[in-house]
Coordinates of N, CA and C in Angstrom, one line a residue:
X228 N -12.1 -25.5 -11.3 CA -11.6 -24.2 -11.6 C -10.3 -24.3 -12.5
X229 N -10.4 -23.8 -13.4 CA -9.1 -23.1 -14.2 C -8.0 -22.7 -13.6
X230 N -6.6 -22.8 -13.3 CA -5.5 -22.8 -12.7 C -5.6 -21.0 -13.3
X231 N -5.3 -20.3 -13.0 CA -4.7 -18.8 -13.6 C -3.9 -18.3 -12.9
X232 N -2.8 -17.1 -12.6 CA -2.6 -16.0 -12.3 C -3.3 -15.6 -11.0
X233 N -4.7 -14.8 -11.1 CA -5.3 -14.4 -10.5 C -6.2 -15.5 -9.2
X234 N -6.1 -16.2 -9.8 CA -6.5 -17.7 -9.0 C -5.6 -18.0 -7.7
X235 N -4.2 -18.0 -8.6 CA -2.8 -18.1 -7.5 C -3.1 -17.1 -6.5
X236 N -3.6 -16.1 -7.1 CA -2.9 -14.7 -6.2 C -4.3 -14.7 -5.2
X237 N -5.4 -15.2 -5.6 CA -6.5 -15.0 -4.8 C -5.8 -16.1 -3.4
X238 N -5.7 -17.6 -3.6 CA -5.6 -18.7 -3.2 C -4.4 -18.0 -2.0
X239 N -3.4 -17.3 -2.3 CA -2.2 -16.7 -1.5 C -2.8 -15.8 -1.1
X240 N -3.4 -15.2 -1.1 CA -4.4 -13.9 -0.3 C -5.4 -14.4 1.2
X241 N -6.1 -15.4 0.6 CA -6.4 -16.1 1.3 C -5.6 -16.9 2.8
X242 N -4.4 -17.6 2.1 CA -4.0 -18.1 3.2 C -3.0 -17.2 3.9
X243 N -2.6 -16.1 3.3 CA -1.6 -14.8 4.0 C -2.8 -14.4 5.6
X244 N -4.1 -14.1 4.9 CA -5.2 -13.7 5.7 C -5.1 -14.8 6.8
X245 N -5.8 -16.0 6.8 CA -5.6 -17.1 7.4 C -4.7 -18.2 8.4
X246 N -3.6 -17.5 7.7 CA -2.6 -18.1 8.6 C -1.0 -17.6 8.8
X247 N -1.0 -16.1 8.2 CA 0.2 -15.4 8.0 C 1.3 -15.4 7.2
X248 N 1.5 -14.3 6.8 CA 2.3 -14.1 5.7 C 4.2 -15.7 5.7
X249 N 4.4 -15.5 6.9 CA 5.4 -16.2 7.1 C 5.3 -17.7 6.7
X250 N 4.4 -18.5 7.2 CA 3.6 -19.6 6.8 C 3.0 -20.1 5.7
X251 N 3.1 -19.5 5.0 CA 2.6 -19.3 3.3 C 3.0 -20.0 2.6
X252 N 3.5 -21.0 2.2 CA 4.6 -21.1 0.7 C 3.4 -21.7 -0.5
X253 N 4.6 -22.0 -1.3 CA 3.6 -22.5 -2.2 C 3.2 -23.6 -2.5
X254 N 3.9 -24.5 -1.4 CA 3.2 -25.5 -1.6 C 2.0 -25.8 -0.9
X255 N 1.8 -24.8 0.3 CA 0.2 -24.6 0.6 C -0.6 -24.5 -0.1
X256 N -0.7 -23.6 -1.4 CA -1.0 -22.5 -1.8 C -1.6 -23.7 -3.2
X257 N -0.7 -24.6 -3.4 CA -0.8 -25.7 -4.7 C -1.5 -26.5 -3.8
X258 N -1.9 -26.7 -2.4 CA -2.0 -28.1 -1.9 C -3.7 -27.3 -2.0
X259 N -3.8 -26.1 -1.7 CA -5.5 -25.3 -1.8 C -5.7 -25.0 -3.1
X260 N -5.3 -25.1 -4.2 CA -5.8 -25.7 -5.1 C -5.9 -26.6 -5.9
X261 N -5.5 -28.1 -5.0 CA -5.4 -28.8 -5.9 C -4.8 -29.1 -6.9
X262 N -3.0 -28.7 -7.3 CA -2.3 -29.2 -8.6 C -1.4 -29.2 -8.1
X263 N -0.2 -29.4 -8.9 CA 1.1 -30.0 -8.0 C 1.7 -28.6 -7.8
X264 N 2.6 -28.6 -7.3 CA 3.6 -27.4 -6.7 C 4.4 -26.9 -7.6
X265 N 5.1 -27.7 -9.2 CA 5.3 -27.6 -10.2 C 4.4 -26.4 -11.0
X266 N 3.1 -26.9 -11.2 CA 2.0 -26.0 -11.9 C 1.9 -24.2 -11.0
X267 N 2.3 -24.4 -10.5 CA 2.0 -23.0 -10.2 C 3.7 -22.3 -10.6
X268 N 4.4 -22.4 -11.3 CA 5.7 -22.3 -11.9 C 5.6 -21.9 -13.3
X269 N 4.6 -22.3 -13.8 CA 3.6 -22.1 -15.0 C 3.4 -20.5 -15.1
X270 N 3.2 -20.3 -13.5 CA 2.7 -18.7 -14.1 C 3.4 -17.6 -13.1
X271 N 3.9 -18.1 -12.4 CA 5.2 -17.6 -11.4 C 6.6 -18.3 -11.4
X272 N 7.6 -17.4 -11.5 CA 8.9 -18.0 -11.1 C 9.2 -18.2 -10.3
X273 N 9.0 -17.8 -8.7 CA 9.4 -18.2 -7.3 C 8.4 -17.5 -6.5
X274 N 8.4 -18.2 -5.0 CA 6.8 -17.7 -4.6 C 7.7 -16.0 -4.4
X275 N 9.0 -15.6 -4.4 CA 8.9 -14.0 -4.3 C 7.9 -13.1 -5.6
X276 N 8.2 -13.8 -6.8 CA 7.4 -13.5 -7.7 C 5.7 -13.6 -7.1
X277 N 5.1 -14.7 -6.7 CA 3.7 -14.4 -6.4 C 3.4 -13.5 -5.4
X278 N 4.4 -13.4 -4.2 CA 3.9 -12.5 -3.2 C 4.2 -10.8 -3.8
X279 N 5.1 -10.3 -4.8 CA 5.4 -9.3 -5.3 C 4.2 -9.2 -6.1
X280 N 3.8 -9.7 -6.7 CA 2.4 -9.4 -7.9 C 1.5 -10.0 -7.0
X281 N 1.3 -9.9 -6.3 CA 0.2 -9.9 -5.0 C 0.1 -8.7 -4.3
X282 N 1.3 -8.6 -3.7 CA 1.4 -6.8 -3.4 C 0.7 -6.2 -4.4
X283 N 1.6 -6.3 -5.3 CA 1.5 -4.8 -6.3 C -0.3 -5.0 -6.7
X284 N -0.8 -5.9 -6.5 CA -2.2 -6.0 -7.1 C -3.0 -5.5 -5.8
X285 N -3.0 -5.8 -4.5 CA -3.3 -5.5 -3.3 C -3.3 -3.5 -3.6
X286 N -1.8 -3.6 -3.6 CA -1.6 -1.8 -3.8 C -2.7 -1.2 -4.9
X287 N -2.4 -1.7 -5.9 CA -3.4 -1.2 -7.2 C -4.8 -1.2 -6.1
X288 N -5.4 -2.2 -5.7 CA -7.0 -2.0 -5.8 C -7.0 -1.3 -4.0
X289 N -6.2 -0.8 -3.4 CA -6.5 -0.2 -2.4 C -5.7 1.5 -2.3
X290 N -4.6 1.7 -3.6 CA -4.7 3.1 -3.7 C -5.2 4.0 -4.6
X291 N -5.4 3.1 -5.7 CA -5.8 3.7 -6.9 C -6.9 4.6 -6.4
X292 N -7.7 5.1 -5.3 CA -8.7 6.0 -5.5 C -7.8 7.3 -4.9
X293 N -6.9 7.0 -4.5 CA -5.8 8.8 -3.8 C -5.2 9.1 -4.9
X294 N -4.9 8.6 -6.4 CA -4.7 9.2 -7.7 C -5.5 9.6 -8.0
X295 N -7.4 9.2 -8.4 CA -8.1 9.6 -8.6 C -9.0 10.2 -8.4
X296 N -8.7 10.5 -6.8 CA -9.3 11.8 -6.2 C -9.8 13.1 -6.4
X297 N -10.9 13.6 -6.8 CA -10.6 15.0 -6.9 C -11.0 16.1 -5.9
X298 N -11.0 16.9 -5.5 CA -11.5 17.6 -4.7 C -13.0 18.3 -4.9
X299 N -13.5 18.2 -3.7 CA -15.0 18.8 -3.8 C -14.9 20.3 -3.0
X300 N -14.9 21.3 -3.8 CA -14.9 22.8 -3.4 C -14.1 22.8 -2.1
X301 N -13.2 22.0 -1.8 CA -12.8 22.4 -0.5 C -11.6 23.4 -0.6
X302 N -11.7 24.3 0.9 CA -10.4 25.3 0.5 C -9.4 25.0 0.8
X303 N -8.5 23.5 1.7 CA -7.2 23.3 1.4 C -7.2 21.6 0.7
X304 N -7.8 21.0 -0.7 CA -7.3 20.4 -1.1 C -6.0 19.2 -1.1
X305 N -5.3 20.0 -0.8 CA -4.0 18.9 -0.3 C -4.3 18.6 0.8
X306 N -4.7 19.1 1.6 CA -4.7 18.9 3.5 C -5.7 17.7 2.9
X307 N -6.7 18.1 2.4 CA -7.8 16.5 2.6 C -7.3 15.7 1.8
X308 N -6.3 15.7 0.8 CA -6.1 14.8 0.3 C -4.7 14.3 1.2
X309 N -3.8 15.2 1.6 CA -3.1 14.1 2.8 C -3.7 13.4 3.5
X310 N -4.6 13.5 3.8 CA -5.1 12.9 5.6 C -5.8 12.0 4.6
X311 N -6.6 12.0 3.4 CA -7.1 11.3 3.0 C -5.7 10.1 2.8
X312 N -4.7 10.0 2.4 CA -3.6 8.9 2.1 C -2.9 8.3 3.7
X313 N -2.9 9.7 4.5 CA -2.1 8.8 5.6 C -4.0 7.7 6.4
X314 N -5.1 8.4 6.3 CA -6.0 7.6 6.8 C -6.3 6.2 5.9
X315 N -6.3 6.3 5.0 CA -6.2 5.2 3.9 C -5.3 4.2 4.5
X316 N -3.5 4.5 4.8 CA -3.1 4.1 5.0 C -2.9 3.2 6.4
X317 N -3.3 4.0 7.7 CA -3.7 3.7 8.3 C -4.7 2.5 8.6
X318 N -5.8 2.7 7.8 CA -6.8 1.9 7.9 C -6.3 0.6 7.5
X319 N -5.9 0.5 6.2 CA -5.2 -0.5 5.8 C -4.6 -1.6 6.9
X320 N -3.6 -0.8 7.9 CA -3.0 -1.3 8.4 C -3.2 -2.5 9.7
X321 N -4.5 -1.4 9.8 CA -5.0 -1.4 11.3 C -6.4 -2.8 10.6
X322 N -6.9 -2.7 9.4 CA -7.8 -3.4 9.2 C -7.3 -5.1 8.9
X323 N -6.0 -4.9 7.9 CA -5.6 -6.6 7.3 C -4.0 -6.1 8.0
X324 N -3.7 -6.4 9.0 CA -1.8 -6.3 9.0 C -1.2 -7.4 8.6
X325 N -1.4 -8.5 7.7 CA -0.6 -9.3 7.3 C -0.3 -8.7 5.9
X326 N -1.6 -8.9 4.7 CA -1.3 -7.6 3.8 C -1.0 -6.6 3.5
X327 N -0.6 -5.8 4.8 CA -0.1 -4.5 4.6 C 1.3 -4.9 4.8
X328 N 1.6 -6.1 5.7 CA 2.9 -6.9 5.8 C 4.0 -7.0 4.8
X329 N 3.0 -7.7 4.6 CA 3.5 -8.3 2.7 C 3.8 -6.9 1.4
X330 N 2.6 -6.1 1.8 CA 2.9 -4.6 1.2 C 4.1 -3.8 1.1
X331 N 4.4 -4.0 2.8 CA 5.6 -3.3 3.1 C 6.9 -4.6 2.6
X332 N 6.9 -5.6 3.0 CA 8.2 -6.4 2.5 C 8.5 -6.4 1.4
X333 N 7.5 -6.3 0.4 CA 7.9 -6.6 -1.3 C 7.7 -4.8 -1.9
X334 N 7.1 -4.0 -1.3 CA 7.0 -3.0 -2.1 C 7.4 -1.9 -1.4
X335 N 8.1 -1.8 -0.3 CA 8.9 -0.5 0.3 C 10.3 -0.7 0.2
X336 N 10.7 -2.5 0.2 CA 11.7 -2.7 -0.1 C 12.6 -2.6 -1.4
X337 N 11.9 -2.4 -2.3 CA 12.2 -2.4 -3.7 C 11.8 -0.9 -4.5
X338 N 13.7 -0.7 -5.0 CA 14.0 1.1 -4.8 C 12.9 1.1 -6.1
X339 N 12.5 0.2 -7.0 CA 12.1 0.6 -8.4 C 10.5 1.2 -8.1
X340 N 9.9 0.1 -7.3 CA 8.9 0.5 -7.1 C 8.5 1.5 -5.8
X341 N 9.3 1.5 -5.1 CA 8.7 2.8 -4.4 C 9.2 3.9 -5.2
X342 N 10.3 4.3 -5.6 CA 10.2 5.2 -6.2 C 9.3 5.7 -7.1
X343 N 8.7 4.9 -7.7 CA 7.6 4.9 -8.8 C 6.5 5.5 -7.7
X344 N 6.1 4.7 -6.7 CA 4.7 5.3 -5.8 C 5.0 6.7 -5.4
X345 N 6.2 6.9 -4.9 CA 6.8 8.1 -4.6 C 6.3 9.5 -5.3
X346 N 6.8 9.0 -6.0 CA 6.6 9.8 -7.8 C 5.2 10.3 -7.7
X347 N 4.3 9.1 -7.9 CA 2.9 9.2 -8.0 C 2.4 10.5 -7.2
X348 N 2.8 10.7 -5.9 CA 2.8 11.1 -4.7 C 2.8 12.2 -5.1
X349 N 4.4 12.5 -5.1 CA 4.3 13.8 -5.5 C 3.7 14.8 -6.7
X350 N 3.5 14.0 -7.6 CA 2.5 14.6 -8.6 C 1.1 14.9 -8.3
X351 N 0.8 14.0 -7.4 CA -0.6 14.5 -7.5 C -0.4 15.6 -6.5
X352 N 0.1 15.5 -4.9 CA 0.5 16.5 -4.2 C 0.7 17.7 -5.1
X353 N 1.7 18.2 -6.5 CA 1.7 19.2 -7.0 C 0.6 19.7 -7.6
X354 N -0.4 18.9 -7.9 CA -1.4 18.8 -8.9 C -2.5 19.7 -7.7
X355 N -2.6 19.4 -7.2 CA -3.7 19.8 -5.8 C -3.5 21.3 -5.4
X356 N -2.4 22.1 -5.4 CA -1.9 23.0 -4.9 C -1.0 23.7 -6.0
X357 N -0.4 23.2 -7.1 CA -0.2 23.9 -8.5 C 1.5 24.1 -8.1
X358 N 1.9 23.9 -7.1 CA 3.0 24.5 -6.5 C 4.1 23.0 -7.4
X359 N 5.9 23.0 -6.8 CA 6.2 22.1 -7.5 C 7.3 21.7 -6.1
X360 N 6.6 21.6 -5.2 CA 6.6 21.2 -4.1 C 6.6 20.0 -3.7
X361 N 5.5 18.9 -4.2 CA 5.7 17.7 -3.6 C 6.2 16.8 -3.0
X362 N 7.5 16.6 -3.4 CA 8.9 16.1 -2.8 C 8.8 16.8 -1.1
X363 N 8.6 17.4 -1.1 CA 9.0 18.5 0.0 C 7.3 18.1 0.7
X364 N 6.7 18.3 0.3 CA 5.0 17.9 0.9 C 5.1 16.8 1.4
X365 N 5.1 15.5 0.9 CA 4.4 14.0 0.8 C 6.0 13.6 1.9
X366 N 7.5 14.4 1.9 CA 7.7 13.8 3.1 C 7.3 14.4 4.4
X367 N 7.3 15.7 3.9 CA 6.9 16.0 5.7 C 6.2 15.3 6.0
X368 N 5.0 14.7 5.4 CA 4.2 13.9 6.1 C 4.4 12.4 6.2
X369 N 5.4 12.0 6.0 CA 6.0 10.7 6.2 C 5.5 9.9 7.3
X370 N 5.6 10.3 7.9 CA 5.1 10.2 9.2 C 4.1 9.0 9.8
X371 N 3.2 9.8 8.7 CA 1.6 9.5 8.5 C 1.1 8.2 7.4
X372 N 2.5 7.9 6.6 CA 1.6 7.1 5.1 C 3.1 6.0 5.2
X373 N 4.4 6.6 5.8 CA 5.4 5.7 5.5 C 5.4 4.4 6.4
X374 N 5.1 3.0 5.9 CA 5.1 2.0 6.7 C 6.1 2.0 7.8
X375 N 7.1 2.4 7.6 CA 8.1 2.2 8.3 C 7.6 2.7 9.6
X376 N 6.5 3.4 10.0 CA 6.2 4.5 11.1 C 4.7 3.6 11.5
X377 N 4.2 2.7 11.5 CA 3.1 2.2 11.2 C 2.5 2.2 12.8
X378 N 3.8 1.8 13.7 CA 3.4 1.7 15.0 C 3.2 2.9 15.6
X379 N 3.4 4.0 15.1 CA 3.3 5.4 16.1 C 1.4 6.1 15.2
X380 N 0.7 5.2 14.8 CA -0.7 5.3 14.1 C -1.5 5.3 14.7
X381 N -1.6 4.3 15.9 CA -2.4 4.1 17.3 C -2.5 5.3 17.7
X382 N -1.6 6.2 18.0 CA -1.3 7.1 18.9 C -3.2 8.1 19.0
X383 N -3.2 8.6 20.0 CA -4.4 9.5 20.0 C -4.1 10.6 19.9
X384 N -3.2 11.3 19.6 CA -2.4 12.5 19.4 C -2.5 12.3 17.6
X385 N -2.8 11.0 17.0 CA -2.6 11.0 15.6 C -3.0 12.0 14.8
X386 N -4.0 12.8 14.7 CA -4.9 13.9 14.0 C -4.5 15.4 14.8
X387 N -4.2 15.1 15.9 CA -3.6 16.3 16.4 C -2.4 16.4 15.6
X388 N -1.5 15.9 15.4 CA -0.1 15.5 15.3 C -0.1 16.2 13.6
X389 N -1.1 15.4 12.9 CA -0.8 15.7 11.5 C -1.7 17.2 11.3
X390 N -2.3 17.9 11.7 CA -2.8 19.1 11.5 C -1.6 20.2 12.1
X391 N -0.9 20.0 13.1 CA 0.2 20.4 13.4 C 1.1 21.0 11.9
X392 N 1.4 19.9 11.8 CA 2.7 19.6 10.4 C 1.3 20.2 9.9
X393 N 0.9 19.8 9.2 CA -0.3 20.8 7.8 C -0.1 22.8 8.4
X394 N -0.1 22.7 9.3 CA -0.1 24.4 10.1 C 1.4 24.7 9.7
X395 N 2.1 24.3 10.0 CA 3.5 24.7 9.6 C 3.8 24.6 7.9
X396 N 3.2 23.6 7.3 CA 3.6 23.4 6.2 C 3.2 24.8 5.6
X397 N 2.0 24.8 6.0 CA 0.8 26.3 5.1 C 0.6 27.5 5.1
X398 N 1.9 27.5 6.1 CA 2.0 29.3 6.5 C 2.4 29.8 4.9

């Protein structure tokens, strides 16, 4: 195999999965593919650099469908499309938590790029409902999509909880 980018990021995906985010470096990561610990320097600056563009690639292929969502005749749009992002989220969390790990340490922590998702957020929130609201929408529901809250997701009150906030929000 061809040393690449995507190769790194697959090889680091892998062992995040396998053996946890914390345990990772790169010279694991060089020792699973066979080249020296040098060559992978080639295409990253520091393993912060690989695990950052490993996030951000992780993020790309697991939100990009809550951008390109559209609604099917339904009559509160935003409400399905919330629950559609805090469930997304959720699932995520509940399905790979070392990925969603790594998600939250490189990409909640960093003001450039959350703000940017943020953003995203609230545009399409506006977009759904016409209103210029967003900011004001996508936190109420914080709750529900912000890692920081990841542990109160279990709860079995969850769907009660967030139809609540949607009833208040919609009066």
């Amino acid at each position: 195999m061809k040393l690449s980018k995507e190769l790194i990021l697959d090889v680091t995906e892998s062992l995040i999965i396998k053996q946890g985010f914390e345990t990772t470096t790169l010279s694991s990561v060089s020792k699973m593919l066979n080249v020296s610990h040098a060559a992978i320097y080639k295409y990253y600056s520091n393993k912060e650099d690989v695990f950052e563009n490993l996030a951000l690639r992780w993020i790309s292929r697991m939100f990009d469908h809550l951008f390109t969502w559209q609604p099917n005749n339904s009559e509160s749009p935003l409400h399905d499309w919330l629950w559609l992002l805090a469930t997304t989220k959720k699932d995520l969390y509940l399905e790979n938590p070392y990925m969603f790990n790594l998600y939250n340490e490189y990409i909640e922590k960093n003001s450039h790029l959350i703000k940017s998702h943020l953003e995203s957020l609230y545009t399409k929130s506006e977009s759904l409902d016409g209103k210029k609201n967003g900011y004001a929408v996508v936190n109420a529901f914080a709750i529900f999509h912000n890692p920081n809250f990841c542990d109160t997701w279990s709860r079995l009150s969850y769907q009660e909880d967030f139809e609540k906030i949607w009833e208040l929000i919609s009066r």
